[in-house]
Short mmCIF file of C-alpha atoms in Angstrom, two decimals:
data_model
loop_
_atom_site.label_atom_id
_atom_site.label_comp_id
_atom_site.label_asym_id
_atom_site.label_seq_id
_atom_site.Cartn_x
_atom_site.Cartn_y
_atom_site.Cartn_z
CA MET A 3 0.09 -16.16 2.08
CA ASN A 4 -3.66 -17.31 3.00
CA ILE A 5 -6.09 -14.53 1.66
CA GLY A 6 -8.88 -14.25 4.81
CA LEU A 7 -11.81 -12.46 5.86
CA SER A 8 -12.73 -10.85 8.92
CA THR A 9 -15.98 -10.90 10.77
CA ALA A 10 -15.69 -7.43 11.19
CA ALA A 11 -17.05 -7.03 7.47
CA PHE A 12 -20.20 -7.55 8.27
CA TYR A 13 -20.48 -5.93 11.88
CA VAL A 14 -24.48 -4.61 12.09
CA ARG A 15 -25.55 -6.72 9.23
CA TRP A 16 -24.83 -10.03 11.41
CA GLU A 17 -23.71 -10.87 14.90
CA THR A 18 -20.02 -12.43 15.38
CA GLU A 19 -21.70 -15.99 15.45
CA GLU A 20 -23.54 -15.31 12.53
CA ALA A 21 -21.06 -13.72 10.24
CA ALA A 22 -18.98 -16.96 11.02
CA GLU A 23 -21.23 -18.84 9.47
CA HIS A 24 -21.18 -17.22 5.81
CA LEU A 25 -16.55 -16.64 6.02
CA SER A 26 -16.82 -19.90 4.19
CA ASP A 27 -19.45 -18.69 1.56
CA TYR A 28 -16.82 -16.14 0.32
CA GLY A 29 -14.23 -18.49 -0.04
CA ALA A 30 -12.09 -17.16 2.93
CA ALA A 31 -8.77 -19.49 3.70
CA CYS A 32 -8.64 -18.52 6.96
CA ALA A 33 -10.44 -16.08 9.64
CA GLU A 34 -10.28 -13.19 11.59
CA ALA A 35 -12.64 -13.53 14.40
CA PHE A 36 -13.68 -9.73 15.68
CA LEU A 37 -15.26 -9.97 19.12
CA GLN A 38 -17.38 -7.05 19.67
CA THR A 39 -18.38 -7.03 23.54
CA ARG A 40 -17.11 -8.04 26.57
CA GLY A 41 -20.05 -10.76 26.80
CA GLU A 42 -18.40 -12.36 23.34
CA MET A 43 -14.94 -12.52 24.98
CA THR A 44 -15.44 -16.00 26.72
CA ALA A 45 -14.56 -19.64 26.09
CA GLY A 46 -17.79 -20.66 25.63
CA PHE A 47 -18.91 -17.79 23.00
CA ALA A 48 -15.58 -18.74 20.92
CA ALA A 49 -16.31 -22.49 21.08
CA ASP A 50 -19.81 -21.86 19.11
CA VAL A 51 -17.78 -19.08 16.72
CA ARG A 52 -15.12 -21.51 15.97
CA LYS A 53 -18.15 -24.70 15.32
CA ARG A 54 -19.81 -22.03 12.84
CA LEU A 55 -16.73 -21.00 10.90
CA ASN A 56 -17.13 -24.72 9.06
CA GLY A 57 -13.69 -25.42 9.12
CA VAL A 58 -12.29 -22.48 7.88
CA PRO A 59 -9.19 -22.02 10.30
CA CYS A 60 -9.42 -18.76 12.78
CA THR A 61 -5.76 -17.32 12.52
CA SER A 62 -6.36 -14.12 14.88
CA MET A 63 -8.72 -13.16 17.13
CA HIS A 64 -9.21 -9.10 17.56
CA PRO A 65 -11.31 -7.48 20.23
CA LYS A 66 -12.91 -4.33 20.49
CA GLY A 67 -9.61 -2.83 22.21
CA THR A 68 -11.35 0.36 23.19
CA LEU A 69 -13.66 -1.53 25.93
CA PHE A 70 -10.69 -2.70 28.03
CA GLU A 71 -7.38 -2.37 26.52
CA ASN A 72 -6.51 1.66 27.81
CA GLU A 73 -8.38 0.56 31.29
CA LEU A 74 -4.19 -1.58 31.50
CA PHE A 75 -3.00 1.93 31.51
CA GLY A 76 -5.23 3.28 33.87
CA ARG A 77 -3.96 5.18 37.19
CA SER A 78 -6.33 3.50 39.49
CA PRO A 79 -5.24 0.01 40.80
CA ARG A 80 -8.71 -1.44 40.41
CA GLN A 81 -9.00 -0.09 36.67
CA ARG A 82 -6.29 -1.83 35.99
CA ALA A 83 -7.22 -4.90 38.03
CA GLU A 84 -10.34 -4.91 35.60
CA GLY A 85 -8.82 -4.53 32.48
CA TRP A 86 -6.44 -7.35 33.31
CA ASP A 87 -9.37 -9.31 34.14
CA ALA A 88 -11.01 -8.77 30.87
CA PHE A 89 -7.75 -9.44 28.74
CA GLN A 90 -7.56 -12.78 30.73
CA HIS A 91 -11.35 -13.57 29.25
CA ALA A 92 -10.19 -12.19 25.76
CA LEU A 93 -7.09 -14.29 25.87
CA ASP A 94 -9.61 -17.42 26.87
CA ALA A 95 -11.61 -16.59 23.86
CA ALA A 96 -9.02 -16.18 21.27
CA ALA A 97 -7.65 -20.13 23.07
CA GLU A 98 -10.41 -21.50 21.92
CA LEU A 99 -10.85 -20.39 18.64
CA GLY A 100 -7.49 -21.66 18.12
CA ALA A 101 -6.03 -18.15 17.06
CA ALA A 102 -2.25 -17.67 16.86
CA TYR A 103 -2.65 -14.13 17.61
CA TYR A 104 -3.87 -11.69 19.38
CA VAL A 105 -4.41 -7.90 17.45
CA TYR A 106 -4.06 -5.44 19.92
CA HIS A 107 -4.56 -1.90 19.29
CA GLY A 108 -3.69 -0.44 22.57
CA TRP A 109 -3.15 2.87 24.54
CA HIS A 110 -5.22 5.75 23.38
CA SER A 111 -7.14 8.84 24.13
CA SER A 112 -10.62 8.60 24.20
CA THR A 113 -11.40 12.39 23.58
CA GLY A 114 -9.29 12.22 20.34
CA ASN A 115 -6.22 14.06 22.00
CA LYS A 116 -3.23 11.98 20.79
CA ILE A 117 -1.15 10.74 23.75
CA PRO A 118 2.54 11.59 23.46
CA PHE A 119 4.95 8.24 22.82
CA ASP A 120 6.00 6.70 25.79
CA ALA A 121 8.08 3.48 24.84
CA GLN A 122 8.58 2.70 28.39
CA ARG A 123 4.85 2.45 29.58
CA ASN A 124 4.00 0.75 26.47
CA ALA A 125 6.67 -2.01 27.20
CA ASP A 126 5.75 -2.56 30.75
CA VAL A 127 1.97 -3.00 29.92
CA VAL A 128 2.68 -5.02 26.43
CA GLY A 129 5.45 -7.32 27.83
CA GLU A 130 2.99 -8.07 30.25
CA MET A 131 0.77 -9.18 27.64
CA GLN A 132 3.06 -11.25 26.36
CA LEU A 133 4.11 -12.84 29.24
CA ARG A 134 0.20 -13.91 29.65
CA ALA A 135 -0.68 -14.98 26.31
CA ALA A 136 2.32 -16.80 25.75
CA GLN A 137 1.17 -19.20 28.54
CA ARG A 138 -2.05 -19.81 26.44
CA GLY A 139 -0.12 -20.31 23.23
CA ILE A 140 -0.98 -17.17 22.09
CA ARG A 141 1.61 -14.10 20.28
CA ILE A 142 -0.23 -10.72 20.67
CA ALA A 143 0.27 -8.87 17.44
CA TRP A 144 0.57 -4.81 17.85
CA GLU A 145 -1.16 -3.21 14.99
CA ASN A 146 -0.25 -0.11 13.71
CA VAL A 147 -2.98 2.14 14.20
CA SER A 148 -3.23 5.98 13.36
CA TRP A 149 -5.14 6.99 16.42
CA CYS A 150 -3.00 4.71 19.09
CA GLN A 151 0.58 4.50 19.94
CA LEU A 152 1.87 2.26 17.08
CA THR A 153 1.51 4.91 14.04
CA THR A 154 5.17 5.10 12.64
CA PRO A 155 7.72 2.60 10.60
CA GLU A 156 9.99 4.36 13.65
CA ARG A 157 7.76 3.85 16.47
CA VAL A 158 7.68 0.10 15.02
CA ILE A 159 11.97 -0.31 15.11
CA GLU A 160 11.80 1.37 18.72
CA MET A 161 9.48 -0.74 19.88
CA LYS A 162 11.35 -4.02 19.06
CA LYS A 163 14.21 -2.70 21.01
CA TRP A 164 11.90 -2.63 24.08
CA LEU A 165 10.26 -6.31 23.06
CA PRO A 166 12.37 -8.13 20.66
CA ASP A 167 9.50 -11.03 20.94
CA ILE A 168 6.60 -8.73 19.55
CA GLY A 169 4.57 -9.89 16.94
CA PHE A 170 3.11 -7.16 14.43
CA THR A 171 -0.24 -6.77 12.52
CA LEU A 172 0.20 -4.31 9.22
CA ASP A 173 -2.93 -2.52 8.53
CA ILE A 174 -2.19 -0.43 5.31
CA LYS A 175 -5.89 1.76 5.30
CA GLN A 176 -3.87 3.01 9.28
CA ALA A 177 -1.10 3.07 7.62
CA MET A 178 -2.20 5.92 4.91
CA ARG A 179 -3.87 7.56 7.74
CA ALA A 180 -0.96 8.30 9.73
CA GLY A 181 0.72 9.30 6.13
CA CYS A 182 2.91 6.68 5.55
CA GLU A 183 4.06 4.24 2.94
CA PRO A 184 2.71 0.49 3.70
CA ALA A 185 5.91 -0.86 2.36
CA GLU A 186 7.75 0.75 5.03
CA PHE A 187 6.17 -0.86 7.54
CA ILE A 188 7.23 -4.62 6.36
CA GLY A 189 10.83 -3.56 6.40
CA ALA A 190 10.38 -1.77 9.63
CA MET A 191 8.36 -5.27 11.03
CA GLY A 192 10.62 -7.22 9.23
CA SER A 193 10.33 -10.97 10.34
CA GLN A 194 8.07 -10.25 13.26
CA LEU A 195 5.23 -9.34 10.65
CA VAL A 196 2.56 -12.13 11.84
CA ASN A 197 -0.49 -10.76 10.58
CA VAL A 198 -1.62 -8.13 7.75
CA HIS A 199 -4.95 -5.97 7.19
CA ILE A 200 -6.18 -5.07 3.93
CA CYS A 201 -8.56 -2.58 2.41
CA ASP A 202 -8.38 -0.34 -0.29
CA TRP A 203 -8.87 3.54 -1.09
CA HIS A 204 -9.49 5.59 -4.02
CA GLU A 205 -7.22 8.96 -4.80
CA ASN A 206 -9.46 11.02 -2.27
CA GLY A 207 -8.53 8.72 0.11
CA ALA A 208 -12.31 7.42 0.44
CA LEU A 209 -12.12 3.57 1.12
CA CYS A 210 -12.94 0.95 -0.85
CA LEU A 211 -12.71 -2.94 -1.50
CA PRO A 212 -9.14 -4.58 -2.00
CA GLY A 213 -8.64 -4.41 -5.82
CA GLU A 214 -11.28 -1.85 -6.48
CA GLY A 215 -9.21 1.29 -5.42
CA SER A 216 -5.58 2.86 -6.02
CA PHE A 217 -3.52 0.98 -3.88
CA ASP A 218 -0.81 -1.37 -5.88
CA PHE A 219 -1.33 -4.58 -4.45
CA ASP A 220 0.98 -6.54 -6.71
CA ALA A 221 4.05 -4.39 -5.78
CA PHE A 222 2.60 -4.82 -2.25
CA MET A 223 2.17 -8.50 -2.18
CA LEU A 224 6.07 -9.25 -3.72
CA ALA A 225 7.32 -6.38 -1.13
CA LEU A 226 5.73 -9.45 1.60
CA LYS A 227 7.10 -12.26 -0.28
CA ARG A 228 10.63 -10.59 -0.32
CA GLU A 229 10.79 -9.89 3.16
CA GLY A 230 9.60 -13.54 3.64
CA TYR A 231 6.35 -13.07 4.83
CA ASP A 232 3.96 -16.30 4.61
CA GLY A 233 1.00 -15.56 6.79
CA PRO A 234 -2.28 -14.41 7.10
CA ILE A 235 -3.83 -11.32 4.48
CA ILE A 236 -6.85 -10.56 5.88
CA VAL A 237 -9.65 -8.40 4.03
CA GLU A 238 -11.14 -6.06 6.83
CA PRO A 239 -13.44 -3.78 4.84
CA TYR A 240 -16.09 -1.87 6.43
CA LEU A 241 -19.98 -3.31 5.66
CA ALA A 242 -20.36 0.01 3.79
CA LEU A 243 -17.77 -0.69 1.11
CA ILE A 244 -19.17 -4.12 0.62
CA HIS A 245 -21.67 -3.31 -2.51
CA SER A 246 -22.66 -6.63 -2.94
CA ASP A 247 -21.98 -10.41 -2.07
CA GLU A 248 -20.67 -10.85 -5.30
CA LYS A 249 -18.18 -7.77 -5.10
CA LEU A 250 -16.64 -9.47 -2.00
CA ARG A 251 -16.01 -12.50 -3.68
CA GLN A 252 -14.26 -10.87 -6.47
CA SER A 253 -12.10 -8.61 -4.10
CA LEU A 254 -10.94 -12.01 -2.58
CA ARG A 255 -10.12 -13.44 -5.83
CA LYS A 256 -8.33 -10.31 -6.84
CA MET A 257 -6.12 -10.79 -3.64
CA GLU A 258 -5.62 -14.22 -4.42
CA ALA A 259 -4.26 -13.34 -8.06
CA ALA A 260 -1.67 -10.87 -6.82
CA GLU A 261 -0.64 -13.37 -4.23
CA GLN A 262 -0.02 -15.89 -6.92
CA MET A 263 1.36 -13.51 -9.53
CA ALA A 264 4.00 -12.00 -6.90
CA ASP A 265 4.89 -16.01 -5.99
CA LYS A 266 5.83 -16.56 -10.00
CA ILE A 267 7.77 -12.99 -9.73
CA LEU A 268 9.61 -14.06 -6.83
CA THR A 269 10.21 -17.60 -7.69
CA ALA A 270 11.44 -16.32 -11.53
CA TRP A 271 13.74 -13.89 -10.20
CA ILE A 272 15.46 -16.37 -7.54
CA ASP A 273 15.97 -19.18 -10.73
CA GLU A 274 17.48 -16.58 -12.83
CA ASN A 275 19.79 -15.39 -10.00
CA ALA A 276 20.79 -19.21 -9.67
CA LYS A 277 21.72 -19.52 -13.27
CA ALA A 278 23.64 -16.41 -12.98
CA GLU A 279 25.80 -17.72 -10.26
#
């Protein structure tokens, strides 16, 4: 597993392309590019971001889905057409970045009212997204988000029936906000888990950098290893949580240490079982 960093961590402090220049300063092994505007969702802009990453590989592209993903579910043909056009531009950007995954939030209510879960309608739209993304060598990584459609492990399991090839992004903060245990999502997503977003929180739910709160990252990393996960772990904090650049560097180092410890524990366990046999 590689411990990476999202450009979203610096939203407002720097523009996307400026944030890309700094990821290597924090020792990020990989990057997730968060594109903030429709204007950023172009191959030309993505080429500039990729250059500024200074060799840090971009494993995933995360567009600001509230800009257009709801349009894919629109009742108006024109609305849907423009949504698909925006999606194609986002795919152009992802392909230029070299990203293997498109992080998808999905259908939500702009008024804050929860939309009833509709597996069929989700499958129709996301299935088409998968087809278009696959043409660019990109996989949709549907993220669990407490205010969208994919909120619980049960819904993950249901959508796997409809979309057998779908990938998933596990966001542990969003799991907590939905009242679910992140480890439950690991089991539900299984081998289709391709991307992970991490933050941390205190007992009162207040967010903080990974390693500064109450979440057990040692157990979490071990659970990922036992499931066979070997993909990116993206540190995705809000800017307000980064009290200093050094604190952010320390957070990434702590996550690297937790991953390495999990690897040692799992290796020792495998060796012991091999001897017992």
